[in-house]
XYZ file of C-alpha atoms in Angstrom:
280
model
C 9.472 -9.826 23.632
C 10.988 -11.030 20.375
C 9.490 -9.264 17.139
C 8.409 -12.500 15.921
C 6.510 -13.156 19.163
C 5.172 -9.800 18.936
C 3.691 -10.598 15.137
C 0.922 -12.596 16.563
C -0.491 -9.866 18.893
C -0.266 -6.889 16.297
C -1.202 -8.978 13.320
C -4.343 -10.555 14.751
C -5.514 -6.994 16.061
C -4.656 -7.049 19.698
C -2.071 -4.217 19.648
C -1.451 -1.694 22.322
C -3.245 1.500 22.681
C -0.286 3.641 21.241
C 0.157 0.991 18.046
C -0.428 2.443 14.717
C -3.522 0.086 14.408
C -5.060 2.087 17.032
C -4.301 4.967 15.103
C -6.023 3.722 12.050
C -9.131 3.027 13.956
C -9.227 6.558 15.278
C -8.257 7.932 11.484
C -11.103 5.994 10.056
C -13.595 7.386 12.554
C -12.393 10.948 11.605
C -12.290 10.352 7.783
C -15.680 8.368 7.694
C -17.448 8.933 10.588
C -20.959 8.207 9.196
C -20.481 5.282 7.224
C -20.686 2.199 9.236
C -18.563 -0.794 9.538
C -20.844 -2.867 7.495
C -21.411 -0.190 4.683
C -17.830 0.105 4.539
C -17.462 -3.664 3.855
C -19.643 -2.916 0.701
C -17.311 -0.651 -0.828
C -14.202 -2.533 -0.209
C -13.480 -5.525 -2.445
C -11.829 -7.028 0.196
C -14.330 -6.595 2.972
C -17.646 -8.442 3.435
C -20.114 -8.982 6.168
C -21.834 -11.862 7.160
C -25.073 -9.867 8.501
C -27.458 -8.264 5.845
C -27.124 -4.484 5.848
C -29.932 -2.499 7.430
C -31.713 -0.142 4.793
C -29.621 2.832 5.962
C -26.480 0.987 5.808
C -27.320 -0.219 2.103
C -27.673 3.565 1.281
C -24.563 4.815 2.973
C -22.801 2.017 0.748
C -24.702 2.843 -2.447
C -23.696 6.303 -2.067
C -20.071 5.689 -1.330
C -20.033 3.268 -4.544
C -21.557 5.824 -6.593
C -19.027 8.319 -5.499
C -16.217 5.708 -6.201
C -17.578 5.363 -9.898
C -17.798 9.005 -10.574
C -14.689 10.075 -8.983
C -13.067 7.206 -11.302
C -14.952 8.174 -14.772
C -14.849 11.821 -14.374
C -12.577 12.995 -11.651
C -13.041 14.695 -8.474
C -13.485 18.286 -9.301
C -15.899 17.349 -12.346
C -18.511 15.105 -10.022
C -21.400 17.113 -8.205
C -23.159 15.761 -5.317
C -26.331 15.847 -7.374
C -24.671 13.546 -9.823
C -23.668 11.208 -7.037
C -27.208 11.188 -5.547
C -28.513 10.372 -9.111
C -26.042 7.544 -9.580
C -27.001 6.196 -5.857
C -30.744 6.329 -6.441
C -31.572 9.103 -3.687
C -31.979 12.637 -3.614
C -29.236 14.807 -2.833
C -30.947 15.913 0.502
C -30.582 12.090 1.555
C -27.072 12.130 0.391
C -26.310 15.269 2.881
C -28.057 13.456 5.397
C -24.689 11.051 5.370
C -22.214 13.111 4.011
C -22.367 17.009 4.901
C -20.111 17.811 1.942
C -18.603 16.308 -1.254
C -15.055 16.477 0.546
C -16.490 14.328 3.285
C -17.218 11.710 0.414
C -13.684 12.106 -0.760
C -12.697 11.541 3.042
C -14.692 8.346 2.853
C -13.446 6.899 -0.183
C -9.900 7.408 1.022
C -10.690 5.763 4.251
C -11.959 2.892 2.516
C -9.052 2.427 0.313
C -6.560 2.637 3.108
C -8.672 0.081 5.030
C -8.545 -2.194 2.368
C -4.833 -1.777 1.700
C -4.315 -2.273 5.491
C -6.665 -5.244 5.760
C -5.150 -7.134 2.625
C -1.642 -6.100 4.032
C -2.273 -7.629 7.594
C -3.603 -10.898 6.003
C -0.383 -11.137 3.858
C 1.649 -11.126 7.209
C -0.375 -13.637 8.693
C 0.065 -16.112 5.671
C 3.402 -15.054 4.171
C 6.619 -15.876 6.639
C 9.442 -15.079 4.121
C 10.670 -11.740 4.225
C 11.457 -11.411 0.546
C 8.059 -12.920 -0.275
C 6.226 -10.870 2.041
C 7.813 -7.490 0.666
C 6.775 -8.692 -2.946
C 3.255 -9.692 -1.945
C 2.756 -6.295 -0.022
C 4.133 -4.440 -3.263
C 1.644 -6.268 -5.682
C -1.266 -5.371 -3.085
C -0.231 -1.858 -3.349
C 0.061 -1.439 -7.027
C -3.201 -3.323 -7.571
C -5.474 -1.288 -5.199
C -3.642 1.955 -6.082
C -3.951 1.358 -9.716
C -7.487 0.035 -9.763
C -10.824 2.415 -10.825
C -8.551 4.430 -13.250
C -5.752 5.095 -10.630
C -8.521 6.399 -8.215
C -6.287 6.071 -5.010
C -3.574 8.134 -6.393
C -5.583 10.774 -7.965
C -7.768 11.177 -4.567
C -4.590 11.553 -2.545
C -3.601 14.545 -5.013
C -6.947 15.897 -4.624
C -6.990 15.553 -0.909
C -3.466 17.082 -0.488
C -4.258 19.954 -2.796
C -7.394 20.979 -1.236
C -5.707 21.408 2.146
C -2.464 22.948 2.394
C -2.071 21.436 5.792
C -1.543 18.180 3.806
C 2.244 19.332 3.167
C 3.025 22.037 5.995
C 1.200 20.046 8.853
C 0.866 16.656 7.805
C 2.023 15.124 11.234
C -0.985 14.422 13.470
C -3.416 14.873 10.445
C -6.222 12.190 9.681
C -4.342 11.102 6.519
C -1.178 11.048 8.429
C -2.696 8.803 10.991
C -4.134 6.341 8.254
C -0.754 6.564 6.185
C 1.039 5.575 9.585
C -1.004 2.290 10.323
C -0.208 1.208 6.650
C 3.103 1.989 6.653
C 3.449 -0.038 9.743
C 3.190 -3.328 7.898
C 6.346 -2.250 5.819
C 8.210 -1.281 8.767
C 7.431 -4.373 10.751
C 8.125 -6.648 7.943
C 11.685 -5.043 7.897
C 12.237 -5.245 11.707
C 11.255 -9.070 11.287
C 13.847 -9.430 8.711
C 16.269 -7.726 10.757
C 15.495 -9.839 13.727
C 16.035 -13.210 11.284
C 19.442 -11.931 10.289
C 17.934 -11.621 6.514
C 18.416 -7.776 6.647
C 21.215 -5.671 7.813
C 20.457 -4.002 11.410
C 21.673 -0.650 10.430
C 19.250 0.287 7.341
C 17.427 3.110 7.729
C 13.728 2.078 7.639
C 12.389 5.611 6.818
C 14.565 5.821 3.799
C 13.814 2.203 2.664
C 9.850 3.053 3.033
C 10.186 6.123 1.051
C 12.266 4.143 -1.655
C 9.646 1.323 -1.440
C 6.466 3.378 -1.955
C 7.986 5.967 -4.162
C 9.219 3.182 -6.489
C 5.809 1.257 -6.569
C 4.054 4.919 -7.415
C 6.166 5.432 -10.529
C 6.018 1.905 -11.389
C 2.337 1.790 -11.764
C 2.664 4.571 -13.958
C 4.618 2.705 -16.167
C 2.431 -0.273 -16.105
C -0.455 2.057 -16.946
C 1.558 3.552 -19.950
C 2.115 0.340 -21.434
C -0.882 -1.437 -20.342
C 1.183 -4.203 -19.138
C -0.673 -5.062 -15.960
C -0.546 -8.860 -17.071
C 3.390 -8.473 -16.088
C 2.493 -6.967 -12.666
C 4.476 -9.757 -10.457
C 7.623 -9.405 -12.787
C 7.518 -5.440 -12.864
C 7.240 -5.345 -8.811
C 10.149 -7.758 -8.510
C 12.528 -5.783 -10.853
C 11.521 -2.582 -8.572
C 11.896 -4.501 -5.370
C 15.270 -6.588 -6.284
C 17.856 -3.517 -6.128
C 16.148 -2.431 -2.779
C 16.217 -6.099 -1.273
C 19.967 -6.397 -2.152
C 20.661 -3.090 -0.584
C 18.959 -4.348 2.462
C 21.003 -7.518 2.861
C 23.676 -8.501 5.320
C 27.325 -7.779 3.371
C 27.920 -11.571 3.641
C 24.955 -12.210 1.532
C 25.696 -9.766 -1.093
C 29.360 -11.300 -1.173
C 28.026 -14.811 -1.084
C 25.580 -13.836 -4.188
C 28.392 -12.223 -6.065
C 30.828 -15.069 -5.410
C 29.826 -17.476 -8.157
C 30.047 -14.940 -11.111
C 33.432 -13.617 -9.617
C 34.909 -17.256 -9.313
C 33.547 -17.959 -12.839
C 35.259 -14.860 -14.266
C 38.631 -15.881 -12.369
C 38.342 -19.435 -13.967
C 37.876 -18.202 -17.414
C 41.085 -15.769 -16.846
C 43.079 -18.966 -15.522
C 42.000 -21.073 -18.546
C 42.767 -18.267 -21.072
C 46.093 -17.896 -19.412
C 46.685 -21.455 -19.491
C 46.003 -21.709 -23.205
C 48.437 -18.810 -23.909
C 51.330 -20.488 -21.837
C 50.712 -23.784 -23.770
C 51.129 -22.229 -26.984
C 54.564 -20.527 -26.269
């Protein structure tokens, strides 16, 4: 089946058992086993439920929202479960009924952020067809979510990795790896679709491109923070994406893009030479 035909299956959520989407569902269950899907919608800006939350689901959502606020304001290490419970308006014992420890709350917050990133990305793939525009939209989504709440996502990932050495030494198969795999699939799929449309070279190293894409966005978001320049987010993302996009293009496209400039240079030289000949 051509990639473009598979798009409607995977993006609409009917992927195979071994797809990254299935990995995402498993990882979400592991990282946030107690919060329900309805409660998750309360935390994620992109998710909302048509049905009202039950009292228990609302309490879960309130606890997660309180954790997001406090982790954002004070940092993971400075926040206690007592503070989170007080912000959520529940007792600390009630909090432990939903989350056994503070690190479970951290995993729950990470799961919600990854879920939002992935849900937004899947929506982009459904609505945007042009490969270059897809990459731009995916990049803007990544930076917006990653930078929100005082760069909570970046700081939580660091806390998660630093808490467990296996995050560095045995990442494959871990919960965080499964969540990341599902999210990274969006970039991989976009590149493969671009290859199928002859917009991207068939010999590109997708793994290396993925590292350059997300690594560049991580550092680019820091620059936006440093200069408080989030009003220039689309332009900044485009400036980071353009060199990567050019490197992905077929050779013929690069030559065609450079030809007008080269032709103009040749014409200028010829005109200069004619002027010199006329003067002799």
